[in-house]
Amino acid sequence: EIVLAQSPGTLSLSPGERATLSCRASQSVTSSYLAWYQQKPGQAPRLLIYGASTRASGIPGRFIGSRSGTDFTLTISRLEPEDVAVYYCQQYGSSPLYTFGQGTKLEIK
Amino acid sequence: EVQLVESGGGLVKPGGSLRLSCAASGFTFTDAWMSWVRQAPGKGLEWVGRIKSKSDGETAEYAASVKGRFTISRDDSKNRLYLQMDSLKTEDTAVFFCIAVDTSGYYTLDYWGRGTLVTVSS
């Protein structure tokens, strides 16, 4: 089973700052099958990034996904107050079909 | 507009059964692959299972934690997805989300319902 380890657990930054969220896979993950989701308080998750780096429909350009080997990164270039959420990475394909990271909680100071 | 509305959650005793339903609209349900994901209170996301479209065999796959206890089915004539949950355990307590899956090649969990809470407790 592929394990996705997200770090940090919690990130506290000020508006306008850059946030860097990490997702490390225990084995090789096909880029096409790595996605990021945003879950705001009290809401269902929403797809942000798919294929490791492609923004989903309607997602602002400040959300950027990238990959280096088995490390995947979600960067939020200029934080806005509405970005407060828990962010999850997810891989598809290996048993179990879908695996999620444990999440990074983003707080805005 | 895609809409997914879950129902059927509630309080059930350990060992009991519950059937969740998901009403789908705003897309061609017949062609859709659908998934269930759950989230225990204050915890992360856990994939539960997926069912393919009828044209793709209507096969279902499950997480190891629910295999043999949960069954996913669909009624395309009613645009409804179901999750039959048997032999429920306290650790099954969670919000269950109904999801429409991308089938263009990325298999992302594209559209989510708001979820329905299942509480397993004596």
mmCIF file of C-alpha atoms in Angstrom:
data_model
loop_
_atom_site.group_PDB
_atom_site.id
_atom_site.type_symbol
_atom_site.label_atom_id
_atom_site.label_comp_id
_atom_site.label_asym_id
_atom_site.label_seq_id
_atom_site.Cartn_x
_atom_site.Cartn_y
_atom_site.Cartn_z
ATOM 1 C CA GLU A 1 0.000 0.000 0.000
ATOM 2 C CA ILE A 2 1.284 3.440 -0.929
ATOM 3 C CA VAL A 3 1.451 5.766 2.057
ATOM 4 C CA LEU A 4 1.274 9.521 1.546
ATOM 5 C CA ALA A 5 2.937 11.542 4.299
ATOM 6 C CA GLN A 6 1.952 15.207 4.409
ATOM 7 C CA SER A 7 3.904 17.912 6.160
ATOM 8 C CA PRO A 8 3.665 20.057 8.089
ATOM 9 C CA GLY A 9 0.647 19.008 10.102
ATOM 10 C CA THR A 10 -0.314 22.614 10.669
ATOM 11 C CA LEU A 11 0.836 25.766 8.921
ATOM 12 C CA SER A 12 0.149 29.248 10.262
ATOM 13 C CA LEU A 13 0.925 32.148 7.934
ATOM 14 C CA SER A 14 -0.145 35.724 7.254
ATOM 15 C CA PRO A 15 -2.186 36.952 4.289
ATOM 16 C CA GLY A 16 -0.014 37.549 1.253
ATOM 17 C CA GLU A 17 2.619 35.017 2.326
ATOM 18 C CA ARG A 18 3.530 31.892 0.388
ATOM 19 C CA ALA A 19 2.440 28.494 1.696
ATOM 20 C CA THR A 20 4.316 25.327 0.813
ATOM 21 C CA LEU A 21 2.610 22.023 1.551
ATOM 22 C CA SER A 22 4.423 18.732 1.061
ATOM 23 C CA CYS A 23 3.200 15.233 0.217
ATOM 24 C CA ARG A 24 5.763 12.431 0.152
ATOM 25 C CA ALA A 25 4.868 9.047 -1.296
ATOM 26 C CA SER A 26 6.325 5.822 0.101
ATOM 27 C CA GLN A 27 6.621 4.432 -3.443
ATOM 28 C CA SER A 28 6.576 5.782 -6.964
ATOM 29 C CA VAL A 29 3.295 7.453 -7.892
ATOM 30 C CA THR A 30 2.232 8.179 -11.442
ATOM 31 C CA SER A 31 1.915 11.948 -11.794
ATOM 32 C CA SER A 32 -1.401 11.577 -13.584
ATOM 33 C CA TYR A 33 -2.839 10.006 -10.473
ATOM 34 C CA LEU A 34 -1.815 12.533 -7.832
ATOM 35 C CA ALA A 35 -4.409 15.089 -6.781
ATOM 36 C CA TRP A 36 -4.901 17.731 -4.118
ATOM 37 C CA TYR A 37 -8.159 18.618 -2.364
ATOM 38 C CA GLN A 38 -9.179 21.529 -0.183
ATOM 39 C CA GLN A 39 -11.644 21.060 2.662
ATOM 40 C CA LYS A 40 -12.906 24.243 4.254
ATOM 41 C CA PRO A 41 -14.451 24.052 7.729
ATOM 42 C CA GLY A 42 -17.865 22.407 7.652
ATOM 43 C CA GLN A 43 -17.707 21.678 3.936
ATOM 44 C CA ALA A 44 -17.045 18.734 1.668
ATOM 45 C CA PRO A 45 -13.622 18.509 0.037
ATOM 46 C CA ARG A 46 -13.103 20.169 -3.334
ATOM 47 C CA LEU A 47 -10.713 19.115 -6.088
ATOM 48 C CA LEU A 48 -7.892 21.649 -6.503
ATOM 49 C CA ILE A 49 -5.171 20.008 -8.546
ATOM 50 C CA TYR A 50 -5.043 16.868 -10.661
ATOM 51 C CA GLY A 51 -2.258 15.233 -12.622
ATOM 52 C CA ALA A 52 0.080 16.656 -9.946
ATOM 53 C CA SER A 53 0.091 20.129 -11.528
ATOM 54 C CA THR A 54 -3.133 20.927 -13.426
ATOM 55 C CA ARG A 55 -5.621 23.197 -11.734
ATOM 56 C CA ALA A 56 -9.213 22.021 -11.665
ATOM 57 C CA SER A 57 -11.913 24.185 -13.194
ATOM 58 C CA GLY A 58 -12.397 27.477 -11.364
ATOM 59 C CA ILE A 59 -9.304 27.165 -9.161
ATOM 60 C CA PRO A 60 -7.315 30.417 -8.894
ATOM 61 C CA GLY A 61 -3.842 30.631 -10.369
ATOM 62 C CA ARG A 62 -2.229 31.107 -6.966
ATOM 63 C CA PHE A 63 -2.618 27.364 -6.375
ATOM 64 C CA ILE A 64 0.346 25.583 -7.971
ATOM 65 C CA GLY A 65 1.133 21.882 -7.925
ATOM 66 C CA SER A 66 4.532 20.390 -8.647
ATOM 67 C CA ARG A 67 6.516 17.194 -8.376
ATOM 68 C CA SER A 68 10.089 16.156 -7.673
ATOM 69 C CA GLY A 69 10.566 12.390 -7.617
ATOM 70 C CA THR A 70 8.271 10.963 -4.958
ATOM 71 C CA ASP A 71 7.729 14.408 -3.425
ATOM 72 C CA PHE A 72 4.702 16.434 -4.427
ATOM 73 C CA THR A 73 4.163 20.045 -3.438
ATOM 74 C CA LEU A 74 1.173 22.342 -3.307
ATOM 75 C CA THR A 75 2.164 25.986 -3.253
ATOM 76 C CA ILE A 76 -0.259 28.800 -2.539
ATOM 77 C CA SER A 77 1.596 31.819 -3.825
ATOM 78 C CA ARG A 78 -0.224 34.636 -2.005
ATOM 79 C CA LEU A 79 -2.408 33.570 0.859
ATOM 80 C CA GLU A 80 -5.893 34.968 1.207
ATOM 81 C CA PRO A 81 -8.131 34.622 4.264
ATOM 82 C CA GLU A 82 -10.480 32.268 2.403
ATOM 83 C CA ASP A 83 -7.649 29.749 1.969
ATOM 84 C CA VAL A 84 -8.137 28.568 5.561
ATOM 85 C CA ALA A 85 -8.727 24.840 5.129
ATOM 86 C CA VAL A 86 -7.283 21.368 5.436
ATOM 87 C CA TYR A 87 -5.463 20.261 2.308
ATOM 88 C CA TYR A 88 -5.191 16.599 1.341
ATOM 89 C CA CYS A 89 -3.088 14.896 -1.279
ATOM 90 C CA GLN A 90 -4.465 11.714 -2.828
ATOM 91 C CA GLN A 91 -3.174 9.015 -5.120
ATOM 92 C CA TYR A 92 -5.104 6.655 -7.337
ATOM 93 C CA GLY A 93 -4.276 3.279 -8.689
ATOM 94 C CA SER A 94 -2.617 1.096 -6.112
ATOM 95 C CA SER A 95 -4.551 -1.043 -3.685
ATOM 96 C CA PRO A 96 -6.463 0.474 -2.069
ATOM 97 C CA LEU A 97 -7.693 2.328 -5.143
ATOM 98 C CA TYR A 98 -7.495 5.703 -3.435
ATOM 99 C CA THR A 99 -5.132 6.745 -0.659
ATOM 100 C CA PHE A 100 -5.150 10.101 1.094
ATOM 101 C CA GLY A 101 -2.476 11.858 3.056
ATOM 102 C CA GLN A 102 -3.362 12.768 6.625
ATOM 103 C CA GLY A 103 -3.860 16.411 5.699
ATOM 104 C CA THR A 104 -2.216 19.775 6.362
ATOM 105 C CA LYS A 105 -4.231 22.334 8.268
ATOM 106 C CA LEU A 106 -3.643 25.878 7.002
ATOM 107 C CA GLU A 107 -4.337 28.725 9.385
ATOM 108 C CA ILE A 108 -4.210 32.409 8.540
ATOM 109 C CA LYS A 109 -2.816 34.702 11.234
ATOM 110 C CA GLU B 1 -25.139 22.015 -12.073
ATOM 111 C CA VAL B 2 -23.972 18.726 -10.574
ATOM 112 C CA GLN B 3 -25.786 17.861 -7.363
ATOM 113 C CA LEU B 4 -25.216 14.904 -5.080
ATOM 114 C CA VAL B 5 -27.423 14.597 -2.031
ATOM 115 C CA GLU B 6 -26.805 11.856 0.509
ATOM 116 C CA SER B 7 -29.426 10.553 2.899
ATOM 117 C CA GLY B 8 -30.019 7.659 5.234
ATOM 118 C CA GLY B 9 -27.502 8.405 7.948
ATOM 119 C CA GLY B 10 -28.329 8.111 11.613
ATOM 120 C CA LEU B 11 -27.664 6.272 14.840
ATOM 121 C CA VAL B 12 -27.287 2.499 14.698
ATOM 122 C CA LYS B 13 -26.091 -0.075 17.223
ATOM 123 C CA PRO B 14 -22.932 -2.105 16.709
ATOM 124 C CA GLY B 15 -23.695 -5.119 14.556
ATOM 125 C CA GLY B 16 -26.584 -3.331 12.898
ATOM 126 C CA SER B 17 -27.225 -2.318 9.299
ATOM 127 C CA LEU B 18 -27.916 0.909 7.476
ATOM 128 C CA ARG B 19 -28.416 1.839 3.841
ATOM 129 C CA LEU B 20 -27.242 5.169 2.545
ATOM 130 C CA SER B 21 -28.648 6.698 -0.599
ATOM 131 C CA CYS B 22 -27.268 9.361 -2.917
ATOM 132 C CA ALA B 23 -29.514 11.258 -5.336
ATOM 133 C CA ALA B 24 -27.615 12.501 -8.373
ATOM 134 C CA SER B 25 -28.539 15.221 -10.856
ATOM 135 C CA GLY B 26 -26.938 17.598 -13.336
ATOM 136 C CA PHE B 27 -24.921 14.971 -15.202
ATOM 137 C CA THR B 28 -25.403 11.691 -17.047
ATOM 138 C CA PHE B 29 -25.536 9.334 -14.086
ATOM 139 C CA THR B 30 -25.724 6.264 -16.326
ATOM 140 C CA ASP B 31 -22.199 6.946 -17.605
ATOM 141 C CA ALA B 32 -20.721 7.892 -14.241
ATOM 142 C CA TRP B 33 -18.382 5.978 -12.002
ATOM 143 C CA MET B 34 -19.251 6.702 -8.387
ATOM 144 C CA SER B 35 -17.404 6.462 -5.098
ATOM 145 C CA TRP B 36 -17.995 6.705 -1.375
ATOM 146 C CA VAL B 37 -15.461 8.343 0.943
ATOM 147 C CA ARG B 38 -15.864 8.677 4.693
ATOM 148 C CA GLN B 39 -14.467 10.960 7.343
ATOM 149 C CA ALA B 40 -14.500 10.059 11.020
ATOM 150 C CA PRO B 41 -15.162 13.015 13.352
ATOM 151 C CA GLY B 42 -12.116 15.272 13.411
ATOM 152 C CA LYS B 43 -10.139 12.880 11.208
ATOM 153 C CA GLY B 44 -8.961 12.617 7.618
ATOM 154 C CA LEU B 45 -10.479 11.122 4.514
ATOM 155 C CA GLU B 46 -10.807 7.380 3.889
ATOM 156 C CA TRP B 47 -11.903 5.880 0.597
ATOM 157 C CA VAL B 48 -14.677 3.305 1.049
ATOM 158 C CA GLY B 49 -15.431 1.967 -2.399
ATOM 159 C CA ARG B 50 -16.225 2.594 -6.054
ATOM 160 C CA ILE B 51 -18.694 1.296 -8.608
ATOM 161 C CA LYS B 52 -18.238 1.581 -12.338
ATOM 162 C CA SER B 53 -20.957 2.373 -14.836
ATOM 163 C CA LYS B 54 -23.122 -0.415 -16.215
ATOM 164 C CA SER B 55 -21.436 -0.088 -19.608
ATOM 165 C CA ASP B 56 -18.075 -0.659 -17.876
ATOM 166 C CA GLY B 57 -19.324 -3.722 -16.068
ATOM 167 C CA GLU B 58 -20.884 -2.161 -12.946
ATOM 168 C CA THR B 59 -18.084 -3.729 -10.910
ATOM 169 C CA ALA B 60 -17.425 -2.533 -7.376
ATOM 170 C CA GLU B 61 -14.203 -2.385 -5.390
ATOM 171 C CA TYR B 62 -13.810 -1.771 -1.683
ATOM 172 C CA ALA B 63 -11.337 -0.750 0.944
ATOM 173 C CA ALA B 64 -10.057 -3.647 3.000
ATOM 174 C CA SER B 65 -11.646 -2.171 6.139
ATOM 175 C CA VAL B 66 -15.185 -2.563 4.727
ATOM 176 C CA LYS B 67 -14.859 -5.434 2.262
ATOM 177 C CA GLY B 68 -17.400 -8.144 2.990
ATOM 178 C CA ARG B 69 -19.512 -5.803 5.135
ATOM 179 C CA PHE B 70 -20.382 -2.937 2.748
ATOM 180 C CA THR B 71 -21.997 -3.196 -0.674
ATOM 181 C CA ILE B 72 -22.249 -0.436 -3.263
ATOM 182 C CA SER B 73 -25.040 -0.561 -5.829
ATOM 183 C CA ARG B 74 -26.752 1.789 -8.231
ATOM 184 C CA ASP B 75 -30.163 2.285 -9.805
ATOM 185 C CA ASP B 76 -29.621 4.157 -13.043
ATOM 186 C CA SER B 77 -33.388 4.455 -13.630
ATOM 187 C CA LYS B 78 -33.592 6.562 -10.458
ATOM 188 C CA ASN B 79 -30.193 8.271 -10.706
ATOM 189 C CA ARG B 80 -29.356 6.858 -7.282
ATOM 190 C CA LEU B 81 -26.297 5.365 -5.662
ATOM 191 C CA TYR B 82 -26.501 3.192 -2.565
ATOM 192 C CA LEU B 83 -24.223 1.990 0.191
ATOM 193 C CA GLN B 84 -25.490 -0.979 2.150
ATOM 194 C CA MET B 85 -23.601 -1.236 5.421
ATOM 195 C CA ASP B 86 -23.868 -4.408 7.488
ATOM 196 C CA SER B 87 -22.128 -5.633 10.636
ATOM 197 C CA LEU B 88 -21.415 -2.052 11.592
ATOM 198 C CA LYS B 89 -18.661 -1.297 14.084
ATOM 199 C CA THR B 90 -18.098 1.728 16.277
ATOM 200 C CA GLU B 91 -15.120 2.620 14.106
ATOM 201 C CA ASP B 92 -17.461 3.036 11.124
ATOM 202 C CA THR B 93 -18.781 6.236 12.712
ATOM 203 C CA ALA B 94 -18.179 8.920 10.100
ATOM 204 C CA VAL B 95 -19.612 11.350 7.608
ATOM 205 C CA PHE B 96 -20.081 9.481 4.336
ATOM 206 C CA PHE B 97 -19.641 11.406 1.090
ATOM 207 C CA CYS B 98 -21.036 10.406 -2.298
ATOM 208 C CA ILE B 99 -18.728 11.333 -5.157
ATOM 209 C CA ALA B 100 -18.787 11.418 -8.947
ATOM 210 C CA VAL B 101 -15.486 10.172 -10.361
ATOM 211 C CA ASP B 102 -13.660 11.517 -13.388
ATOM 212 C CA THR B 103 -13.337 8.947 -16.152
ATOM 213 C CA SER B 104 -11.277 10.978 -18.610
ATOM 214 C CA GLY B 105 -8.077 9.375 -17.400
ATOM 215 C CA TYR B 106 -7.278 10.972 -14.060
ATOM 216 C CA TYR B 107 -9.947 9.244 -11.920
ATOM 217 C CA THR B 108 -10.164 12.191 -9.582
ATOM 218 C CA LEU B 109 -12.985 12.602 -7.084
ATOM 219 C CA ASP B 110 -14.595 15.449 -8.962
ATOM 220 C CA TYR B 111 -17.945 16.228 -7.377
ATOM 221 C CA TRP B 112 -18.833 15.658 -3.745
ATOM 222 C CA GLY B 113 -22.086 15.664 -1.880
ATOM 223 C CA ARG B 114 -22.338 17.348 1.511
ATOM 224 C CA GLY B 115 -22.283 14.036 3.324
ATOM 225 C CA THR B 116 -24.469 12.156 5.765
ATOM 226 C CA LEU B 117 -23.444 11.266 9.307
ATOM 227 C CA VAL B 118 -23.474 7.663 10.470
ATOM 228 C CA THR B 119 -23.049 7.065 14.182
ATOM 229 C CA VAL B 120 -22.472 3.533 15.434
ATOM 230 C CA SER B 121 -22.961 3.381 19.170
ATOM 231 C CA SER B 122 -24.731 1.328 21.783
#
